[in-house]
Amino acid sequence: MELEAKHISFQYGSDSRQILNDFSLKLTQKERVGLIAPSGFGKTTFCKILAGYEKPDQGEILLDGRPLAEYKGYCPVQMIWQHPEHLVNPRLRMREVLAEGDHLEGRIVEGLGIEPDWLNRYPAELSGGELQRFCIARALGERTRFILADEISTMLDLITQSQIWSFLVQETRQRGIGLLAVSHNLPLLQQVCTRVEDLEQRD
Amino acid sequence: MTAERQGMDKDTMKKNIILEIQNLSVSFQQYGRGFAMTDLDVIRDLNVTVHEGEIVAAVGSSGSGKSLLAHGILGILPYNASLGGRILYEGEELTQKRKEELRGNEIVLVPQSVAFLDPLMKIGPQIRKGKKDPGSRKKLDEIFEGYHLKQEVQDLYPFELSGGMNRRVLVSTAMMGNPRLVIADEPTPGLHMNMVRRVMSHFRELADQGAGVLLITHDLEQALETADRVVVFYAGTTVEDADVKDFGAEETLRHPYSQALWRALPQNGFQFITGTQPYVKDMPKGCPFAPRCERCREDCKGEIPYREIRGGKVRCLHTE
Amino acid sequence: MRRINGRERTVLWFGGALLFLALITIGGRFLAEKAMVTDFSRKNLAPCPAYLFGTDWMGRDMFVRTLTGLSMSIRIGFLAAGVSALLALILGTASAVMGRAVDSVITWIIDLVMGIPHILLLILISYACGKGFKGVVIGVSLTHWTSLARLIRGEVLQLKEAAYIKAAGKLGMSRFKTAWKHMVPHLLPQFLVGLILLFPHAILHEASITFLGFGLSPEQPAIGVILSESMQYLAMGKWWLALFPGLLLAGTAALFDVAGESLRKLLDPGSAHR
């Protein structure tokens, strides 16, 4: 399977600045691509478009040659966000957050270091790093083919960052899930990715 | 001037302590499920000292209690929190009354979000604190220019700002006055690297003018780039107080947690230790790091003193 | 003994208020027949140990009459507030999720209803529906839903944009399940508090229009009827005929307010740990 962004342009509202301008990117299931982009490029917006959260003004997103919007129900492209605290319902226990995932294997929950005791807690009773582990687990459901990681470890401490990434690399490699990692941290991307697109250098 | 001389100058300057925090503790009174009330000790044994002309970074992961430190110093903790230990400002106890007098003038906070701004006041007047003299206006214009903020931004209300703008406006608030102590609570997430560097260089300028800067962050790499000293937090406790250059190698660090952080840097091997920071409700006795520590022995369950080793401080029994 | 903490105190207030109101409602219901008993041998008695609230010009026991009236008021309030809150829930949610056209129509109706003085609209509707029990319930229901509807609309609009709800869609969760799992837990507490806080309004408004003669018919033992009848006797020094029913009506309304506010305090994270 291949995930392809073709000539994407995007702008919030008609009077604001153009953030994405005719941007294209191709990603296969065997790859882990790192993306470094200058300020104002619209990295988060690009991930949202690529995962189907936003529609681009121009261009299209193709998954296996078919427009992503045609995939109904579970989206094979899952996004992981920078601030996990916005991605979980504050009134639900973590057990229910995990239950939203698609046939999650126990291996994933274990591999991410999620402790059984955390399942009974509410989001406010967990730290950002712990919440992020849940969000990652939830995104790694059975039908996931691509993962978009938007600055997922920027708000985390170094040890959690290293734990999370080593699991993600191992899991995506093993299951043949394609990965797009957006970050400003070049040494991190060099550790994690098979190829790094540095748009800062390109300009 | 030789490098040695410079070092000495720095040392003599360091004698003036601006802020000294001794064994600070913060606990929250909370209801559990039902009616039982519990005290959650979120912070205990926190020690931080900030000298004149110095940038001290307090580094810790989320949930280590770093933001509460800032709120404790400024006296803006939530209603169900209580504060223990001592906070000394310029050698005198910092009481709630003194906090209220000093904050915004001698002590400024660069807060984490615009929620700390007055939503009904335009940005310009808000940052100038209502001052209208040409001097203040000119100063603010210059600060804004430095941060690539258009002059029109001064006429906006806080809700009209975009994400990146927010940060720059918040940082500007600190640059306006002549603060003695700047407390910056995660001032840079969401900012582009170049802008981060600019913000940090402004903190350095403030420090060079004699202010003390306490930079609270989760980002060790950023701390190492800017600060003079790093205080490492773990589970609500300070485990190490080290000079920035001690982070050059694993051996010069003192606490096993700091060393683990060092090894987890992508450029230092990207290794990790297993486990997570313990939850406040089931904090182990003695050293909070003990369950994840390979140097842990029986005596780690007892009282751990904060002791001086090799010019830094550490809360660990088994380090030389 | 250990000191009662804030949460226990709040729960006690809430429970106490509800218990008291329930007693009045049930008690009044059983006393309904007794309230009709006339006995001219004991007419116009001032309050005394046997007749706590005194008796009226037909010798009816005012205590029993007041309880029966209040019980009727509370039942009307219950029905009207319930219908009102349900209307608010349906219209508020519809306004938020059914697109711009529906939204503007509903918002327009909300503004319209809010713009007309409550009591005026109430009298009109009640009168048009033939007064009586039906008229009052319909009138109160149709006028009291607006502010709760507006609250729910705002809440749903905000929830719709929440990142975790959008993520649930990408995880293949159906719209219905998303609403049930993610929205209801947020809306329910707001809805309950809104519902309880509607009661005092409904009760007071029922009493007012009955007092003015546009509500319940004079044969019914309603507080509004008691109050309006006692008007003629007030000048003759029969102060107890109006004072006790009036006080109890005010007390009942206040108790519902206490119950609603206590519940809000328990559910609101901003004060939950006080």
Tab-separated table of N, CA and C in Angstrom, chain A residues 34-144:
chain	number	residue	atom	x	y	z
A	34	GLY	N	10.943	10.843	7.981
A	34	GLY	CA	11.001	11.967	8.901
A	34	GLY	C	10.782	13.247	8.127
A	35	LEU	N	10.056	14.182	8.710
A	35	LEU	CA	9.793	15.442	8.016
A	35	LEU	C	10.197	16.605	8.913
A	36	ILE	N	11.140	17.399	8.395
A	36	ILE	CA	11.523	18.619	9.101
A	36	ILE	C	11.118	19.778	8.203
A	37	ALA	N	10.398	20.735	8.748
A	37	ALA	CA	9.925	21.818	7.892
A	37	ALA	C	10.070	23.140	8.614
A	38	PRO	N	10.217	24.225	7.834
A	38	PRO	CA	10.378	25.531	8.474
A	38	PRO	C	9.093	25.982	9.163
A	39	SER	N	9.246	26.972	10.026
A	39	SER	CA	8.111	27.535	10.739
A	39	SER	C	7.081	28.059	9.736
A	40	GLY	N	5.811	27.823	10.000
A	40	GLY	CA	4.771	28.328	9.120
A	40	GLY	C	4.490	27.435	7.935
A	41	PHE	N	5.160	26.287	7.861
A	41	PHE	CA	4.923	25.381	6.749
A	41	PHE	C	3.543	24.718	6.873
A	42	GLY	N	3.128	24.510	8.093
A	42	GLY	CA	1.823	23.880	8.308
A	42	GLY	C	1.945	22.384	8.496
A	43	LYS	N	2.877	21.979	9.359
A	43	LYS	CA	3.147	20.553	9.540
A	43	LYS	C	1.949	19.819	10.121
A	44	THR	N	1.365	20.427	11.152
A	44	THR	CA	0.207	19.780	11.772
A	44	THR	C	-0.962	19.731	10.783
A	45	THR	N	-1.165	20.829	10.073
A	45	THR	CA	-2.239	20.863	9.075
A	45	THR	C	-2.025	19.786	8.027
A	46	PHE	N	-0.783	19.610	7.615
A	46	PHE	CA	-0.491	18.587	6.612
A	46	PHE	C	-0.865	17.200	7.139
A	47	CYS	N	-0.494	16.924	8.384
A	47	CYS	CA	-0.850	15.629	8.974
A	47	CYS	C	-2.365	15.475	9.035
A	48	LYS	N	-3.059	16.552	9.422
A	48	LYS	CA	-4.516	16.470	9.522
A	48	LYS	C	-5.136	16.183	8.157
A	49	ILE	N	-4.596	16.785	7.119
A	49	ILE	CA	-5.113	16.527	5.766
A	49	ILE	C	-4.822	15.082	5.370
A	50	LEU	N	-3.608	14.660	5.669
A	50	LEU	CA	-3.179	13.318	5.279
A	50	LEU	C	-3.997	12.238	6.000
A	51	ALA	N	-4.476	12.563	7.192
A	51	ALA	CA	-5.270	11.587	7.947
A	51	ALA	C	-6.762	11.789	7.735
A	52	GLY	N	-7.120	12.768	6.902
A	52	GLY	CA	-8.527	12.976	6.583
A	52	GLY	C	-9.288	13.850	7.565
A	53	TYR	N	-8.601	14.537	8.468
A	53	TYR	CA	-9.291	15.432	9.397
A	53	TYR	C	-9.698	16.734	8.720
A	54	GLU	N	-8.920	17.141	7.704
A	54	GLU	CA	-9.224	18.372	6.975
A	54	GLU	C	-9.224	18.050	5.491
A	55	LYS	N	-10.003	18.850	4.726
A	55	LYS	CA	-9.945	18.697	3.269
A	55	LYS	C	-9.016	19.773	2.720
A	56	PRO	N	-8.123	19.392	1.800
A	56	PRO	CA	-7.249	20.408	1.222
A	56	PRO	C	-8.030	21.301	0.258
A	57	ASP	N	-7.550	22.548	0.078
A	57	ASP	CA	-8.186	23.425	-0.902
A	57	ASP	C	-7.951	22.881	-2.305
A	58	GLN	N	-6.716	22.425	-2.514
A	58	GLN	CA	-6.391	21.808	-3.785
A	58	GLN	C	-5.570	20.551	-3.542
A	59	GLY	N	-5.573	19.653	-4.512
A	59	GLY	CA	-4.796	18.433	-4.402
A	59	GLY	C	-5.613	17.314	-3.794
A	60	GLU	N	-5.005	16.122	-3.714
A	60	GLU	CA	-5.751	15.002	-3.165
A	60	GLU	C	-4.839	14.037	-2.408
A	61	ILE	N	-5.469	13.271	-1.536
A	61	ILE	CA	-4.763	12.249	-0.773
A	61	ILE	C	-5.205	10.896	-1.314
A	62	LEU	N	-4.248	10.103	-1.758
A	62	LEU	CA	-4.582	8.790	-2.306
A	62	LEU	C	-3.997	7.696	-1.436
A	63	LEU	N	-4.832	6.714	-1.121
A	63	LEU	CA	-4.343	5.548	-0.414
A	63	LEU	C	-4.543	4.373	-1.360
A	64	ASP	N	-3.439	3.794	-1.779
A	64	ASP	CA	-3.508	2.718	-2.764
A	64	ASP	C	-4.210	3.170	-4.044
A	65	GLY	N	-3.967	4.416	-4.426
A	65	GLY	CA	-4.544	4.948	-5.645
A	65	GLY	C	-5.986	5.424	-5.534
A	66	ARG	N	-6.633	5.159	-4.386
A	66	ARG	CA	-8.025	5.573	-4.192
A	66	ARG	C	-8.062	6.758	-3.231
A	67	PRO	N	-8.952	7.725	-3.477
A	67	PRO	CA	-9.024	8.865	-2.551
A	67	PRO	C	-9.313	8.385	-1.118
A	68	LEU	N	-8.631	8.963	-0.175
A	68	LEU	CA	-8.760	8.538	1.223
A	68	LEU	C	-10.198	8.684	1.723
A	69	ALA	N	-10.894	9.708	1.209
A	69	ALA	CA	-12.252	9.982	1.676
A	69	ALA	C	-13.206	8.832	1.348
A	70	GLU	N	-12.822	7.982	0.392
A	70	GLU	CA	-13.690	6.856	0.021
A	70	GLU	C	-13.647	5.720	1.040
A	71	TYR	N	-12.627	5.736	1.900
A	71	TYR	CA	-12.545	4.696	2.930
A	71	TYR	C	-13.493	5.066	4.055
A	72	LYS	N	-14.598	4.304	4.186
A	72	LYS	CA	-15.569	4.617	5.229
A	72	LYS	C	-15.238	3.799	6.489
A	73	GLY	N	-15.758	4.269	7.603
A	73	GLY	CA	-15.520	3.548	8.851
A	73	GLY	C	-14.104	3.770	9.347
A	74	TYR	N	-13.443	2.684	9.743
A	74	TYR	CA	-12.102	2.798	10.310
A	74	TYR	C	-11.126	3.358	9.281
A	75	CYS	N	-10.383	4.375	9.659
A	75	CYS	CA	-9.440	5.003	8.730
A	75	CYS	C	-8.080	4.303	8.847
A	76	PRO	N	-7.573	3.754	7.732
A	76	PRO	CA	-6.294	3.034	7.796
A	76	PRO	C	-5.114	3.955	8.106
A	77	VAL	N	-5.340	5.275	7.960
A	77	VAL	CA	-4.286	6.236	8.291
A	77	VAL	C	-4.632	6.857	9.638
A	78	GLN	N	-3.840	6.594	10.644
A	78	GLN	CA	-4.118	7.108	11.978
A	78	GLN	C	-3.065	8.131	12.383
A	79	MET	N	-3.552	9.185	13.019
A	79	MET	CA	-2.653	10.261	13.420
A	79	MET	C	-2.451	10.237	14.936
A	80	ILE	N	-1.234	10.495	15.359
A	80	ILE	CA	-0.945	10.669	16.789
A	80	ILE	C	-0.528	12.120	16.973
A	81	TRP	N	-1.055	12.762	17.988
A	81	TRP	CA	-0.914	14.218	18.113
A	81	TRP	C	0.104	14.607	19.180
A	82	GLN	N	0.428	15.906	19.146
A	82	GLN	CA	1.411	16.411	20.107
A	82	GLN	C	0.863	16.437	21.540
A	83	HIS	N	-0.400	16.824	21.695
A	83	HIS	CA	-0.960	16.969	23.041
A	83	HIS	C	-1.991	15.884	23.312
A	84	PRO	N	-1.574	14.765	23.898
A	84	PRO	CA	-2.502	13.643	24.083
A	84	PRO	C	-3.687	14.006	24.977
A	85	GLU	N	-3.522	15.005	25.827
A	85	GLU	CA	-4.614	15.326	26.762
A	85	GLU	C	-5.872	15.814	26.040
A	86	HIS	N	-5.724	16.307	24.791
A	86	HIS	CA	-6.928	16.705	24.050
A	86	HIS	C	-7.586	15.530	23.325
A	87	LEU	N	-6.885	14.412	23.284
A	87	LEU	CA	-7.357	13.289	22.460
A	87	LEU	C	-8.067	12.215	23.262
A	88	VAL	N	-8.213	12.450	24.556
A	88	VAL	CA	-8.964	11.493	25.360
A	88	VAL	C	-10.080	12.235	26.087
A	89	ASN	N	-11.224	11.590	26.179
A	89	ASN	CA	-12.358	12.197	26.851
A	89	ASN	C	-12.084	12.254	28.355
A	90	PRO	N	-12.063	13.468	28.934
A	90	PRO	CA	-11.702	13.580	30.351
A	90	PRO	C	-12.640	12.834	31.286
A	91	ARG	N	-13.820	12.488	30.805
A	91	ARG	CA	-14.776	11.819	31.687
A	91	ARG	C	-14.798	10.306	31.547
A	92	LEU	N	-13.952	9.771	30.686
A	92	LEU	CA	-13.931	8.317	30.531
A	92	LEU	C	-12.666	7.731	31.145
A	93	ARG	N	-12.813	6.546	31.704
A	93	ARG	CA	-11.642	5.865	32.219
A	93	ARG	C	-10.761	5.391	31.071
A	94	MET	N	-9.476	5.194	31.359
A	94	MET	CA	-8.525	4.836	30.316
A	94	MET	C	-8.863	3.495	29.667
A	95	ARG	N	-9.521	2.625	30.406
A	95	ARG	CA	-9.945	1.342	29.861
A	95	ARG	C	-10.801	1.560	28.607
A	96	GLU	N	-11.674	2.564	28.691
A	96	GLU	CA	-12.571	2.834	27.565
A	96	GLU	C	-11.820	3.490	26.414
A	97	VAL	N	-10.789	4.239	26.743
A	97	VAL	CA	-9.976	4.852	25.688
A	97	VAL	C	-9.318	3.748	24.864
A	98	LEU	N	-8.770	2.765	25.543
A	98	LEU	CA	-8.146	1.646	24.834
A	98	LEU	C	-9.171	0.874	24.012
A	99	ALA	N	-10.385	0.773	24.573
A	99	ALA	CA	-11.428	0.001	23.890
A	99	ALA	C	-11.799	0.627	22.551
A	100	GLU	N	-11.467	1.898	22.351
A	100	GLU	CA	-11.753	2.532	21.067
A	100	GLU	C	-10.853	2.014	19.959
A	101	GLY	N	-9.710	1.423	20.345
A	101	GLY	CA	-8.789	0.894	19.349
A	101	GLY	C	-9.404	-0.304	18.634
A	102	ASP	N	-8.815	-0.664	17.483
A	102	ASP	CA	-9.385	-1.726	16.668
A	102	ASP	C	-8.695	-3.047	16.993
A	103	HIS	N	-9.354	-3.925	17.739
A	103	HIS	CA	-8.794	-5.227	18.123
A	103	HIS	C	-7.339	-5.133	18.568
A	104	LEU	N	-7.112	-4.368	19.603
A	104	LEU	CA	-5.737	-4.180	20.065
A	104	LEU	C	-5.198	-5.473	20.671
A	105	GLU	N	-3.968	-5.791	20.324
A	105	GLU	CA	-3.363	-6.977	20.924
A	105	GLU	C	-2.721	-6.593	22.252
A	106	GLY	N	-2.759	-7.512	23.197
A	106	GLY	CA	-2.182	-7.260	24.509
A	106	GLY	C	-0.709	-6.885	24.419
A	107	ARG	N	-0.062	-7.439	23.390
A	107	ARG	CA	1.356	-7.162	23.154
A	107	ARG	C	1.624	-5.646	23.036
A	108	ILE	N	0.705	-4.933	22.369
A	108	ILE	CA	0.893	-3.498	22.157
A	108	ILE	C	0.819	-2.764	23.488
A	109	VAL	N	-0.207	-3.108	24.261
A	109	VAL	CA	-0.393	-2.448	25.553
A	109	VAL	C	0.809	-2.703	26.450
A	110	GLU	N	1.272	-3.934	26.434
A	110	GLU	CA	2.436	-4.279	27.256
A	110	GLU	C	3.688	-3.572	26.754
A	111	GLY	N	3.881	-3.632	25.439
A	111	GLY	CA	5.080	-3.059	24.839
A	111	GLY	C	5.220	-1.574	25.100
A	112	LEU	N	4.108	-0.902	25.270
A	112	LEU	CA	4.161	0.535	25.530
A	112	LEU	C	4.296	0.828	27.018
A	113	GLY	N	4.406	-0.207	27.819
A	113	GLY	CA	4.598	-0.007	29.258
A	113	GLY	C	3.357	0.516	29.957
A	114	ILE	N	2.180	0.205	29.417
A	114	ILE	CA	0.946	0.631	30.076
A	114	ILE	C	0.659	-0.325	31.226
A	115	GLU	N	0.592	0.193	32.435
A	115	GLU	CA	0.389	-0.661	33.600
A	115	GLU	C	-1.100	-0.924	33.821
A	116	PRO	N	-1.432	-2.141	34.237
A	116	PRO	CA	-2.849	-2.515	34.412
A	116	PRO	C	-3.599	-1.526	35.305
A	117	ASP	N	-2.912	-1.013	36.309
A	117	ASP	CA	-3.536	-0.101	37.249
A	117	ASP	C	-4.014	1.199	36.575
A	118	TRP	N	-3.317	1.608	35.506
A	118	TRP	CA	-3.695	2.863	34.823
A	118	TRP	C	-5.055	2.766	34.162
A	119	LEU	N	-5.472	1.552	33.827
A	119	LEU	CA	-6.714	1.390	33.071
A	119	LEU	C	-7.921	1.893	33.845
A	120	ASN	N	-7.824	1.864	35.184
A	120	ASN	CA	-8.959	2.288	35.990
A	120	ASN	C	-8.945	3.781	36.297
A	121	ARG	N	-7.935	4.486	35.781
A	121	ARG	CA	-7.846	5.901	36.116
A	121	ARG	C	-8.506	6.765	35.054
A	122	TYR	N	-8.774	8.012	35.468
A	122	TYR	CA	-9.244	9.023	34.534
A	122	TYR	C	-8.035	9.774	33.972
A	123	PRO	N	-8.192	10.384	32.796
A	123	PRO	CA	-7.045	11.066	32.172
A	123	PRO	C	-6.330	12.052	33.094
A	124	ALA	N	-7.094	12.755	33.958
A	124	ALA	CA	-6.468	13.746	34.819
A	124	ALA	C	-5.517	13.109	35.820
A	125	GLU	N	-5.637	11.795	35.992
A	125	GLU	CA	-4.773	11.119	36.959
A	125	GLU	C	-3.528	10.524	36.316
A	126	LEU	N	-3.288	10.876	35.050
A	126	LEU	CA	-2.098	10.372	34.369
A	126	LEU	C	-1.273	11.536	33.853
A	127	SER	N	0.028	11.290	33.674
A	127	SER	CA	0.889	12.343	33.137
A	127	SER	C	0.800	12.328	31.611
A	128	GLY	N	1.344	13.373	30.998
A	128	GLY	CA	1.308	13.483	29.542
A	128	GLY	C	1.943	12.288	28.853
A	129	GLY	N	3.053	11.818	29.394
A	129	GLY	CA	3.742	10.688	28.800
A	129	GLY	C	2.914	9.418	28.867
A	130	GLU	N	2.201	9.255	29.985
A	130	GLU	CA	1.368	8.073	30.148
A	130	GLU	C	0.168	8.125	29.198
A	131	LEU	N	-0.423	9.315	29.088
A	131	LEU	CA	-1.547	9.466	28.162
A	131	LEU	C	-1.122	9.194	26.723
A	132	GLN	N	0.067	9.678	26.385
A	132	GLN	CA	0.536	9.494	25.008
A	132	GLN	C	0.664	8.003	24.690
A	133	ARG	N	1.090	7.217	25.657
A	133	ARG	CA	1.185	5.770	25.427
A	133	ARG	C	-0.180	5.203	25.042
A	134	PHE	N	-1.232	5.671	25.700
A	134	PHE	CA	-2.573	5.192	25.375
A	134	PHE	C	-2.969	5.610	23.956
A	135	CYS	N	-2.654	6.859	23.622
A	135	CYS	CA	-3.035	7.344	22.294
A	135	CYS	C	-2.305	6.555	21.210
A	136	ILE	N	-1.059	6.204	21.469
A	136	ILE	CA	-0.296	5.431	20.491
A	136	ILE	C	-0.899	4.029	20.368
A	137	ALA	N	-1.178	3.421	21.507
A	137	ALA	CA	-1.760	2.078	21.484
A	137	ALA	C	-3.063	2.090	20.691
A	138	ARG	N	-3.911	3.070	20.971
A	138	ARG	CA	-5.215	3.156	20.328
A	138	ARG	C	-5.077	3.301	18.802
A	139	ALA	N	-4.010	3.995	18.382
A	139	ALA	CA	-3.824	4.219	16.943
A	139	ALA	C	-3.291	2.986	16.234
A	140	LEU	N	-2.782	2.018	16.999
A	140	LEU	CA	-2.142	0.860	16.367
A	140	LEU	C	-3.087	-0.323	16.192
A	141	GLY	N	-4.356	-0.032	15.940
A	141	GLY	CA	-5.344	-1.092	15.756
A	141	GLY	C	-5.031	-1.974	14.562
A	142	GLU	N	-5.788	-3.061	14.475
A	142	GLU	CA	-5.530	-4.092	13.474
A	142	GLU	C	-5.515	-3.551	12.045
A	143	ARG	N	-6.449	-2.646	11.726
A	143	ARG	CA	-6.577	-2.193	10.340
A	143	ARG	C	-5.713	-0.972	10.010
A	144	THR	N	-4.856	-0.571	10.939
A	144	THR	CA	-4.006	0.586	10.673
A	144	THR	C	-2.909	0.222	9.677
